[in-house]
Coordinates of C-alpha atoms in Angstrom, one line a residue:
M1 CA -15.5 92.0 56.8
G2 CA -14.2 89.7 60.2
L3 CA -10.3 88.6 58.4
E4 CA -9.7 92.1 57.9
K5 CA -10.9 93.4 61.4
T6 CA -8.2 91.4 62.3
I7 CA -5.7 92.0 59.6
V8 CA -6.4 96.4 61.0
R9 CA -5.9 94.6 65.4
N10 CA -3.1 93.4 64.3
M11 CA -1.1 96.0 62.3
S12 CA -2.5 98.7 65.1
R13 CA -0.6 97.0 67.8
I14 CA 2.7 97.5 65.7
E15 CA 4.8 99.6 68.3
A16 CA 6.9 102.1 65.3
R17 CA 10.2 101.3 66.2
K18 CA 9.2 97.4 65.8
L19 CA 8.4 98.3 62.2
G20 CA 10.8 101.0 61.4
L21 CA 13.5 98.4 62.5
A22 CA 11.8 95.6 60.1
L23 CA 12.3 97.6 57.4
M24 CA 15.1 99.4 57.9
I25 CA 16.3 95.2 58.4
G26 CA 14.4 94.3 54.6
C27 CA 15.9 96.8 53.1
C28 CA 19.1 96.3 53.7
I29 CA 18.9 92.3 53.0
V30 CA 17.1 93.0 49.3
I31 CA 20.3 95.5 48.7
L32 CA 23.2 93.5 49.8
T33 CA 21.4 90.5 47.2
Y34 CA 21.7 93.4 45.3
F35 CA 24.9 93.9 45.5
V36 CA 25.6 89.8 45.8
S37 CA 23.3 88.9 43.0
M38 CA 25.5 91.8 40.5
S39 CA 29.3 91.5 41.1
E40 CA 28.3 87.6 39.6
T41 CA 30.7 90.0 35.6
T42 CA 34.2 90.0 36.6
V43 CA 37.3 92.2 35.4
D44 CA 38.1 89.9 32.8
Q45 CA 33.4 90.9 31.0
Q46 CA 34.3 94.5 31.4
L47 CA 33.0 96.6 28.3
S48 CA 36.0 97.4 26.9
V49 CA 36.2 99.0 22.9
A50 CA 37.9 97.2 19.9
Y51 CA 38.5 98.4 16.6
R52 CA 38.4 97.0 13.5
V53 CA 39.7 98.7 10.4
G54 CA 38.2 97.1 7.2
T55 CA 35.3 95.1 9.5
A56 CA 31.4 95.8 9.8
E57 CA 31.6 93.0 12.2
V58 CA 30.5 93.6 16.3
V59 CA 31.1 90.8 18.5
E60 CA 28.8 90.8 21.1
G61 CA 30.9 92.6 24.7
K62 CA 33.5 95.2 22.0
I63 CA 32.0 97.3 19.9
S64 CA 33.1 97.5 16.2
L65 CA 34.5 100.8 14.7
E66 CA 33.6 100.7 11.1
K67 CA 34.7 103.6 7.9
P68 CA 32.7 106.1 7.4
E69 CA 30.0 106.0 5.3
R70 CA 30.8 107.9 2.2
L71 CA 34.1 105.4 1.6
R72 CA 31.9 102.4 1.8
K73 CA 29.6 103.9 -1.3
G74 CA 31.7 102.8 -3.6
G75 CA 30.6 98.6 -3.1
H76 CA 31.1 95.6 -0.3
G77 CA 35.2 96.9 0.4
N78 CA 36.5 95.2 -3.1
T79 CA 37.7 98.8 -4.2
A80 CA 42.0 99.3 -4.8
E81 CA 42.3 101.0 -2.1
E82 CA 39.8 99.8 0.3
K83 CA 42.8 95.7 -1.0
V84 CA 45.6 98.8 -0.1
H85 CA 44.5 99.3 3.2
H86 CA 43.6 95.6 4.3
S87 CA 47.1 94.3 2.7
N88 CA 49.1 96.7 4.9
F89 CA 46.8 96.0 7.6
S90 CA 47.8 92.7 8.1
A91 CA 51.2 92.8 6.7
I92 CA 52.2 95.4 10.3
S93 CA 49.6 93.1 12.1
H94 CA 51.4 89.5 11.8
M95 CA 55.0 92.0 12.5
T96 CA 53.5 93.3 14.7
A97 CA 52.9 89.5 16.3
K98 CA 56.0 88.1 15.7
E99 CA 57.3 91.4 17.5
E100 CA 55.4 89.7 21.0
K101 CA 57.0 86.9 20.8
R102 CA 60.9 87.4 21.1
E103 CA 60.2 90.4 23.3
S104 CA 58.2 88.4 25.6
K105 CA 59.3 85.1 24.9
K106 CA 55.7 83.5 25.7
P107 CA 53.7 81.0 24.2
K108 CA 52.3 81.8 20.6
D109 CA 47.7 81.9 22.3
E110 CA 48.9 83.7 25.2
E111 CA 47.2 87.0 25.5
I112 CA 47.4 88.0 29.6
L113 CA 49.9 90.8 30.1
P114 CA 53.2 90.3 32.2
P115 CA 53.3 90.9 35.5
K116 CA 54.3 94.8 36.2
R117 CA 56.5 95.4 39.7
E118 CA 54.5 97.3 42.0
D119 CA 54.9 100.6 41.6
E120 CA 54.4 100.0 38.1
R121 CA 50.4 98.8 38.7
S122 CA 49.6 101.8 40.3
Q123 CA 51.1 104.4 38.1
T124 CA 49.0 101.8 36.1
M125 CA 46.2 102.3 37.9
K126 CA 44.9 105.7 37.3
P127 CA 46.0 106.7 34.4
K128 CA 45.1 109.7 32.0
V129 CA 42.4 107.3 29.0
V130 CA 43.3 109.7 26.4
E131 CA 39.6 109.0 24.0
P132 CA 40.7 106.5 20.0
I133 CA 41.5 109.0 17.2
C134 CA 41.2 107.5 13.9
D135 CA 41.4 109.5 10.0
F136 CA 39.8 108.2 7.6
S137 CA 40.1 111.3 5.0
N138 CA 43.5 109.6 3.5
P139 CA 42.8 108.0 0.1
R140 CA 46.0 106.5 0.8
T141 CA 45.1 105.4 4.9
E142 CA 43.0 104.8 7.3
F143 CA 45.2 105.6 11.0
C144 CA 43.9 105.4 14.3
E145 CA 46.3 106.5 17.3
M146 CA 45.4 106.0 21.3
T147 CA 46.4 105.9 25.0
G148 CA 45.6 103.2 27.1
D149 CA 45.4 100.4 28.6
V150 CA 46.2 98.9 25.4
R151 CA 45.9 95.4 23.5
I152 CA 46.5 93.7 20.1
H153 CA 45.7 90.6 19.2
G154 CA 47.5 89.6 15.9
K155 CA 45.2 86.6 15.7
S156 CA 41.9 87.9 15.0
S157 CA 42.9 90.7 14.0
S158 CA 41.8 93.6 16.5
V159 CA 42.8 96.2 19.4
E160 CA 41.7 96.6 22.2
M161 CA 41.1 99.4 25.2
A162 CA 39.3 99.2 27.8
K163 CA 37.3 101.7 28.7
G164 CA 37.7 102.2 32.4
F165 CA 40.6 100.7 35.4
R166 CA 39.1 98.6 38.8
N167 CA 41.1 96.8 41.0
L168 CA 41.0 93.0 40.2
N169 CA 39.2 92.3 43.5
R170 CA 36.2 94.2 42.2
R171 CA 33.7 92.2 40.8
A172 CA 30.6 95.4 40.5
K173 CA 29.9 97.2 38.0
P174 CA 30.2 100.6 38.2
Q175 CA 26.9 101.5 37.3
N176 CA 25.9 98.8 40.3
Y177 CA 26.6 102.5 42.7
G178 CA 24.5 104.7 41.0
V179 CA 21.1 102.0 42.4
G180 CA 23.2 101.6 45.7
L181 CA 22.7 105.2 46.2
V182 CA 19.6 105.0 45.6
A183 CA 18.3 102.1 46.9
V184 CA 19.1 103.5 49.8
F185 CA 18.2 106.7 50.0
I186 CA 14.8 105.1 49.8
L187 CA 15.6 102.9 53.1
V188 CA 15.7 105.9 54.6
A189 CA 13.1 107.4 53.3
L190 CA 11.2 104.9 54.0
T191 CA 12.1 104.9 57.8
Y192 CA 11.9 108.3 58.0
V193 CA 7.7 107.6 56.9
S194 CA 6.9 104.9 58.7
R195 CA 8.1 106.3 62.0
T196 CA 6.4 109.4 61.6
R197 CA 3.2 107.9 61.3
T198 CA 3.4 104.8 63.7
T199 CA 3.7 107.3 66.2
S200 CA 1.4 110.1 65.7
M201 CA -1.5 107.6 64.6
R202 CA -2.7 104.1 64.0
F203 CA -4.1 102.6 60.7
S204 CA -8.0 100.8 60.5
L205 CA -10.1 100.4 58.1
G206 CA -11.5 104.0 58.2
G207 CA -8.7 105.9 58.7
F208 CA -6.0 106.8 61.0
V209 CA -6.5 107.5 64.3
K210 CA -4.6 108.3 68.1
P211 CA -2.8 105.6 70.6
E212 CA -4.1 105.5 73.2
K213 CA -1.8 108.4 76.0
K214 CA 0.2 106.5 78.8
P215 CA -2.1 107.7 82.2
I216 CA -0.4 109.8 84.6
C217 CA -2.5 108.6 87.8
D218 CA -2.5 104.4 88.9
T219 CA -4.7 104.6 91.0
S220 CA -5.4 100.7 90.9
N221 CA -3.6 100.0 93.6
R222 CA -5.6 99.3 97.0
K223 CA -3.4 100.9 99.1
S224 CA -1.9 103.5 97.6
D225 CA -2.5 106.3 94.5
I226 CA 0.0 107.1 92.3
C227 CA 0.7 110.2 89.5
E228 CA 4.4 110.6 87.5
A229 CA 4.2 113.1 85.2
D230 CA 7.3 115.0 82.7
G231 CA 6.6 119.0 81.5
D232 CA 6.9 122.3 82.9
V233 CA 6.7 121.1 86.5
R234 CA 4.7 123.7 89.4
I235 CA 4.1 123.1 92.6
M236 CA 2.2 124.7 94.8
G237 CA 1.8 124.2 98.5
K238 CA 0.0 125.6 101.5
D239 CA -3.3 127.0 101.1
T240 CA -3.4 125.9 97.9
R241 CA -1.4 122.8 97.4
M242 CA -1.6 122.0 94.1
V243 CA 0.3 120.4 91.0
F244 CA 0.5 121.7 87.6
V245 CA 1.8 120.7 84.4
A246 CA 2.3 122.3 81.0
G247 CA 4.0 120.7 77.4
G248 CA 2.7 117.6 78.0
G249 CA -1.1 117.8 76.0
G250 CA -4.7 117.2 77.9
G251 CA -5.1 120.8 78.9
G252 CA -7.6 120.1 81.4
E253 CA -7.8 116.8 82.7
S254 CA -7.4 117.2 86.7
W255 CA -6.7 114.1 89.7
T256 CA -6.9 114.5 93.1
I257 CA -5.5 113.1 95.1
K258 CA -4.3 111.5 99.4
P259 CA -1.0 110.7 99.2
Y260 CA -0.7 108.4 101.7
A261 CA -0.6 104.3 101.6
R262 CA -3.0 103.4 103.6
K263 CA -6.3 104.8 101.6
W264 CA -8.6 101.5 102.1
D265 CA -8.3 103.0 105.9
A266 CA -10.9 105.8 105.7
G267 CA -10.3 106.3 110.6
S268 CA -6.1 106.3 108.7
G269 CA -6.8 108.9 105.6
A270 CA -9.1 111.1 107.9
R271 CA -5.3 113.1 109.0
V272 CA -4.1 113.4 105.4
R273 CA -4.9 116.0 103.1
E274 CA -6.4 115.8 99.8
V275 CA -3.8 117.4 96.8
T276 CA -5.0 117.7 93.3
L277 CA -2.5 117.0 89.7
K278 CA -3.8 119.3 87.4
L279 CA -3.1 119.3 83.2
V280 CA -2.1 123.4 81.9
D281 CA -1.9 124.2 78.1
G282 CA 0.7 127.0 80.2
Y283 CA 0.6 129.9 83.0
A284 CA -0.3 133.2 83.8
R285 CA 1.5 135.3 85.3
D286 CA 1.7 135.0 88.5
R287 CA 2.7 131.2 88.3
R288 CA 6.2 132.3 87.4
C289 CA 8.5 129.8 89.4
S290 CA 10.1 131.4 92.6
V291 CA 12.6 128.4 92.6
N292 CA 14.1 125.9 90.6
H293 CA 15.4 122.6 90.9
T294 CA 16.9 120.5 88.3
V295 CA 16.1 117.4 90.5
P296 CA 13.2 115.7 90.2
A297 CA 10.0 116.3 93.4
M298 CA 8.2 113.5 94.9
V299 CA 5.6 114.5 97.1
F300 CA 4.0 112.7 100.0
A301 CA 2.0 112.5 103.8
I302 CA 3.4 110.7 106.4
G303 CA 0.4 111.5 108.8
G304 CA -2.7 108.9 109.0
W305 CA -1.7 106.0 111.5
T306 CA 2.6 107.0 111.9
G307 CA 3.7 106.5 115.7
N308 CA 2.7 103.6 115.3
Y309 CA 6.2 101.7 115.0
F310 CA 4.6 99.0 112.4
H311 CA 2.8 101.6 110.4
D312 CA 5.8 103.5 109.9
F313 CA 7.4 101.3 107.8
V314 CA 3.9 99.8 105.6
D315 CA 2.6 102.5 105.8
V316 CA 5.6 104.9 104.3
L317 CA 9.3 103.3 104.8
V318 CA 9.2 100.7 102.3
P319 CA 6.6 101.8 100.4
L320 CA 9.4 104.7 100.1
F321 CA 12.1 102.3 99.7
E322 CA 10.1 101.3 96.0
T323 CA 9.1 104.6 95.1
A324 CA 12.5 106.8 96.0
Y325 CA 14.8 104.2 96.0
H326 CA 16.6 104.1 92.0
F327 CA 16.8 108.2 92.2
G328 CA 20.6 107.1 93.1
G329 CA 18.9 110.4 96.4
E330 CA 19.3 113.2 92.9
V331 CA 15.1 113.8 94.6
Q332 CA 13.6 116.7 96.8
F333 CA 11.1 115.6 98.8
L334 CA 8.1 117.0 99.9
I335 CA 7.3 116.1 102.6
A336 CA 2.8 117.2 103.8
N337 CA 2.0 116.1 107.0
L338 CA 5.6 117.1 108.9
N339 CA 6.5 116.2 112.1
R340 CA 9.7 116.4 113.2
P341 CA 10.5 113.8 116.3
W342 CA 9.2 111.9 113.8
M343 CA 11.7 113.1 111.3
D344 CA 14.5 113.4 113.4
K345 CA 13.9 109.6 114.3
Y346 CA 13.7 107.9 110.9
Q347 CA 17.2 111.4 109.5
L348 CA 19.0 108.3 108.5
F349 CA 16.9 105.7 106.4
F350 CA 15.8 109.5 105.1
K351 CA 19.0 110.9 103.7
K352 CA 19.5 107.4 102.3
L353 CA 17.2 108.4 99.9
S354 CA 17.8 111.5 99.4
R355 CA 20.6 113.8 99.3
Y356 CA 18.2 117.2 99.6
E357 CA 17.0 119.0 102.7
I358 CA 13.1 118.5 102.8
I359 CA 10.7 120.8 101.9
E360 CA 7.8 120.7 104.4
Y361 CA 4.7 121.4 102.1
D362 CA 1.6 122.5 104.2
H363 CA 4.4 125.7 105.0
D364 CA 5.8 125.9 101.5
D365 CA 4.4 128.9 100.3
A366 CA 6.9 129.1 97.3
I367 CA 6.3 128.6 93.7
R368 CA 8.8 125.5 93.0
C369 CA 9.7 124.7 89.0
F370 CA 10.6 121.3 88.2
K371 CA 10.5 118.5 85.0
H372 CA 9.3 115.9 86.7
V373 CA 6.7 114.8 89.4
T374 CA 5.7 111.7 91.3
L375 CA 2.3 112.8 93.7
G376 CA 2.1 109.3 96.1
L377 CA 3.7 106.1 96.8
R378 CA 4.0 103.5 95.8
C379 CA 2.8 99.8 96.7
T380 CA 3.4 97.0 93.9
S381 CA 1.3 94.6 96.8
A382 CA -1.9 95.3 98.4
E383 CA -1.2 93.5 101.6
D384 CA 0.8 94.8 104.6
F385 CA 5.3 94.9 104.8
Q386 CA 5.3 92.9 101.4
M387 CA 6.5 93.8 97.3
E388 CA 5.1 92.4 94.6
P389 CA 8.6 92.0 91.7
S390 CA 6.2 91.7 89.3
K391 CA 5.0 94.0 89.8
S392 CA 7.7 96.7 90.4
P393 CA 9.0 98.9 87.5
H394 CA 12.7 98.0 89.3
G395 CA 12.4 94.6 90.3
Y396 CA 12.3 95.7 94.6
T397 CA 11.9 93.1 97.2
M398 CA 11.3 92.8 100.8
F399 CA 14.8 91.7 100.9
D400 CA 16.0 95.0 99.2
F401 CA 14.3 96.8 101.4
A402 CA 15.9 95.3 104.7
K403 CA 19.8 94.8 103.0
F404 CA 18.4 98.9 102.4
A405 CA 17.2 99.3 106.2
R406 CA 20.7 97.5 107.3
G407 CA 22.8 100.6 105.3
A408 CA 20.6 103.6 106.5
F409 CA 21.3 102.4 110.3
S410 CA 25.0 101.2 109.0
L411 CA 24.6 97.8 110.5
E412 CA 27.6 95.2 110.5
R413 CA 26.2 91.8 110.3
D414 CA 24.8 90.4 107.1
Y415 CA 25.0 87.1 108.3
P416 CA 24.2 85.2 111.5
S417 CA 27.5 84.3 113.7
R418 CA 29.5 80.9 112.6
M419 CA 28.8 79.1 115.6
G420 CA 32.2 76.5 116.6
E421 CA 34.5 79.3 115.7
E422 CA 34.7 80.6 118.9
T423 CA 34.4 78.0 121.8
D424 CA 32.5 81.2 124.1
K425 CA 30.3 82.4 121.4
K426 CA 26.9 81.5 122.0
P427 CA 24.0 82.7 119.1
R428 CA 21.9 85.7 120.4
L429 CA 18.6 84.8 121.3
M430 CA 16.6 88.4 121.4
V431 CA 12.6 88.2 123.6
I432 CA 11.1 91.4 122.8
T433 CA 9.1 92.1 125.8
R434 CA 5.7 94.3 125.7
A435 CA 5.1 97.2 128.5
T436 CA 1.2 96.7 128.4
T437 CA -0.5 94.4 126.6
R438 CA 0.4 91.0 124.8
R439 CA 3.1 90.4 127.9
F440 CA 5.3 88.3 128.9
M441 CA 4.4 86.6 132.5
N442 CA 7.0 84.6 132.9
V443 CA 9.9 86.4 131.3
E444 CA 12.5 85.2 134.3
E445 CA 11.4 81.8 133.5
I446 CA 12.0 81.8 129.4
V447 CA 15.8 82.6 129.5
R448 CA 16.2 79.8 132.1
M449 CA 15.3 77.9 129.9
A450 CA 17.1 80.3 126.0
E451 CA 20.3 79.4 128.4
E452 CA 20.0 75.9 129.1
V453 CA 19.3 75.1 126.1
G454 CA 22.5 76.6 124.9
Y455 CA 21.6 81.0 123.7
E456 CA 22.8 84.1 125.2
V457 CA 19.8 86.1 126.0
V458 CA 18.9 89.8 125.1
V459 CA 15.8 90.9 126.8
A460 CA 14.9 93.4 125.1
E461 CA 11.2 96.6 125.4
G462 CA 12.2 98.6 121.9
D463 CA 13.3 101.9 122.3
S464 CA 13.1 105.1 120.4
D465 CA 16.2 105.4 118.9
V466 CA 15.7 103.2 116.4
S467 CA 19.4 103.9 115.4
K468 CA 20.7 101.9 118.8
F469 CA 17.7 100.1 118.9
S470 CA 19.4 98.6 115.0
R471 CA 22.4 97.4 116.0
I472 CA 21.2 95.2 119.1
V473 CA 18.9 93.8 117.0
N474 CA 21.5 93.3 113.4
S475 CA 23.4 91.5 116.5
C476 CA 21.0 88.5 117.3
D477 CA 20.4 85.1 115.5
V478 CA 17.0 84.7 116.7
L479 CA 14.3 87.0 116.9
M480 CA 11.2 86.1 119.4
G481 CA 7.9 87.9 120.4
V482 CA 4.3 88.2 120.9
H483 CA 2.4 89.1 117.9
G484 CA 2.8 93.2 117.5
S485 CA 4.5 95.1 115.9
A486 CA 7.7 95.1 117.8
L487 CA 8.4 91.8 115.5
T488 CA 8.5 95.2 113.0
N489 CA 12.5 94.7 114.4
M490 CA 13.3 92.2 111.4
V491 CA 14.0 94.2 109.4
F492 CA 17.8 94.5 110.4
L493 CA 18.0 91.4 111.1
P494 CA 21.0 89.9 109.7
T495 CA 19.3 86.8 106.2
N496 CA 19.2 83.0 107.4
A497 CA 18.4 84.4 111.2
V498 CA 15.3 82.7 112.7
V499 CA 11.9 84.8 114.0
I500 CA 10.2 83.0 116.8
Q501 CA 7.0 84.6 116.5
V502 CA 4.2 83.7 119.5
V503 CA 0.8 84.3 118.4
P504 CA -2.1 84.7 121.4
W505 CA -4.8 82.9 121.9
G506 CA -7.6 83.9 119.6
N507 CA -7.6 81.4 116.1
L508 CA -5.1 84.5 115.0
G509 CA -2.6 82.3 112.7
W510 CA -4.4 84.5 109.5
I511 CA -3.9 87.9 110.6
A512 CA -0.3 87.2 112.8
G513 CA 1.0 85.1 109.0
H514 CA -0.3 88.4 106.1
Y515 CA 2.3 90.5 109.1
F516 CA 5.7 89.4 109.7
R517 CA 5.5 84.7 108.4
D518 CA 4.6 86.4 104.9
P519 CA 7.5 89.4 104.9
S520 CA 9.6 87.4 107.1
N521 CA 10.6 85.2 104.7
Q522 CA 10.6 87.1 101.8
M523 CA 13.4 88.8 103.3
R524 CA 15.2 85.5 104.2
L525 CA 15.0 85.2 107.0
N526 CA 13.8 81.4 108.8
Y527 CA 10.2 81.8 109.9
L528 CA 8.2 80.0 112.9
E529 CA 5.2 80.5 114.5
Y530 CA 4.0 78.9 118.3
S531 CA 0.2 79.3 118.9
I532 CA -0.4 79.4 122.6
S533 CA -2.8 77.0 124.6
E534 CA -6.0 78.2 126.0
E535 CA -4.0 77.5 129.1
E536 CA -2.1 80.0 128.7
T537 CA -3.4 83.1 128.2
T538 CA -5.0 85.5 130.7
L539 CA -8.2 85.8 129.2
T540 CA -9.0 82.6 132.0
E541 CA -9.2 85.4 134.3
L542 CA -11.0 88.1 132.9
Y543 CA -13.8 85.4 130.9
P544 CA -15.5 81.6 131.9
R545 CA -14.5 78.7 129.9
E546 CA -18.1 78.9 128.3
H547 CA -18.0 81.6 126.9
A548 CA -16.9 82.2 123.1
V549 CA -13.7 84.0 123.2
F550 CA -13.2 80.3 124.1
K551 CA -16.1 78.3 122.3
D552 CA -16.1 80.4 119.4
P553 CA -13.7 82.2 118.8
M554 CA -14.7 83.0 115.8
S555 CA -17.0 84.5 116.5
L556 CA -15.9 87.3 117.2
H557 CA -13.2 88.1 114.4
P558 CA -14.0 91.2 113.0
Q559 CA -15.7 89.1 109.4
N560 CA -18.5 88.1 112.1
A561 CA -17.5 90.7 114.4
D562 CA -16.4 94.1 114.4
W563 CA -13.7 95.1 114.1
D564 CA -13.3 96.8 118.5
T565 CA -14.7 94.5 119.3
F566 CA -12.4 92.1 118.0
S567 CA -8.9 94.1 119.1
R568 CA -10.3 94.0 122.4
I569 CA -10.3 91.1 124.0
F570 CA -7.9 89.4 121.8
L571 CA -5.1 91.7 121.2
K572 CA -5.9 95.0 124.3
E573 CA -7.6 92.2 127.4
Q574 CA -4.8 88.7 126.3
N575 CA -1.3 88.1 127.5
V576 CA 0.4 85.2 127.6
K577 CA 2.0 83.1 130.3
L578 CA 4.3 80.4 128.1
D579 CA 4.3 77.2 128.7
V580 CA 8.5 76.7 128.7
R581 CA 8.4 72.9 128.4
R582 CA 5.8 73.0 126.0
F583 CA 8.1 75.6 124.4
R584 CA 11.7 74.4 124.5
P585 CA 11.4 72.5 121.0
Y586 CA 10.7 75.7 119.3
L587 CA 14.0 77.0 120.3
E588 CA 16.0 73.7 120.0
R589 CA 14.4 73.4 116.3
A590 CA 16.2 77.9 115.9
L591 CA 19.5 76.0 116.5
G592 CA 19.2 73.3 114.4
I593 CA 18.4 75.5 112.0
L594 CA 21.0 77.6 112.2
R595 CA 23.9 75.1 112.1
Q596 CA 22.3 74.3 109.1
R597 CA 22.2 77.7 107.8
Q598 CA 25.7 78.5 108.3
G599 CA 27.5 77.3 104.9
D600 CA 25.2 78.9 102.8

């Protein structure tokens, strides 16, 4: 019983296409083997009809005609009439043999006909064959008359006529073609039956069972839920917020999700409304299409924490690229929680992904019909600002995203400047300052030191005009700043540029690496990390040196305290006074990386 279960389990895994292909290949091999084996009979071994007059001998491969029964009643060939016939036929045979010898001038024992001209051969290939007529009714003589490929053998006293004609290069017998056609017919029938049966059901000892149906919604990802469906799709927005799909079977099933890529964060999802996808068997008259679309639909939200520069990318723009880029612009966006100023900020990004005007889902009262719908956004990685190519249907990476972002904002540089090409050209360093928290307290001192190292320094705080600011970032070779959302601009740096993250006090290496170290490596950027010392933080002005802030920072981290306490102390109350002498080697190392990488 265990063996039977194993066989059944293995058979149930066989896909219909693979089984059909295997049957087809097997049958083809059988047919090919059959034709090869049957081709051993050559033209010289063709079946021919031999007529021997006055004998009852049957030669292998030849058919001998005998006299009618009524002419053999008198004896066994000893009558006077039979003797006369035999002697006359022998004389004719000898005369014919001599005449052939004179005309052909060939050896006596050679029986092959002389070669014919091409026109004669073509005429010989399609003659009209007349069956031989032999008359045995005359008491004095027997008479045969025939037309076709006639060969006369004097020595063996026989006259042969081939029953069929064929190309001398072909070996298979005529009747083999019928067998081949039957085999082909059986092959087609078996393939059809196997594909039909294995597509609709799988075999088991208990009978046939239906195959597992591909799930329409995937809710297994930590960051986002996504649903994809084909069929007669009808989308209703405004207060209904429903996506109906007919034609796929399974009427009655439904899924309700928040189409925003941060489902684990309860705070971010509070501002995002749910949308339900439901399978139906058909539609009533009140659900007739108002608008028919010829391209697929994507329904998603941009609420949550959007407005924060980092979350703009990790919660919307990166997942949107993963989900929509493969459509090549041929997709219709229906966006919930739409914010027009926010959309204007990233309009170049959206226009690069869709050629169609965006529909505001919350205020759309039309019934829109599609053939395909995607509800929600895809996140292949559970981590922020990252992708997992192995889980992506299209193998997308953060390098692909960075390249796309540069293209969306029409940025010029894909690689850093080659030092030495121009005598007055220096590598450009961008120092990102912050307006409120985690600010550099000694920017001017940092700039002087960087210029001494050999950089052209650009100081910037950021700009709401992403198109303008992205061009400034792209013109730089090194980007440095304190941990924060402004480092998200690394996506606009040219490939092989350098990112230097200054990590505030408080053992924040884990959060710094999670958000920027790992993503920068995936974007093919060079990453350097500088953690400030106790002397470089302004927290010394707020807390005594005996406080847990300095003695045991980990006790104030979210896993031991709470997020509010952690963020208030280490992310909001802290600023940085950089020790330029201690930091200088990092800028020098970045310069060395640029020189080393300019050959890549």
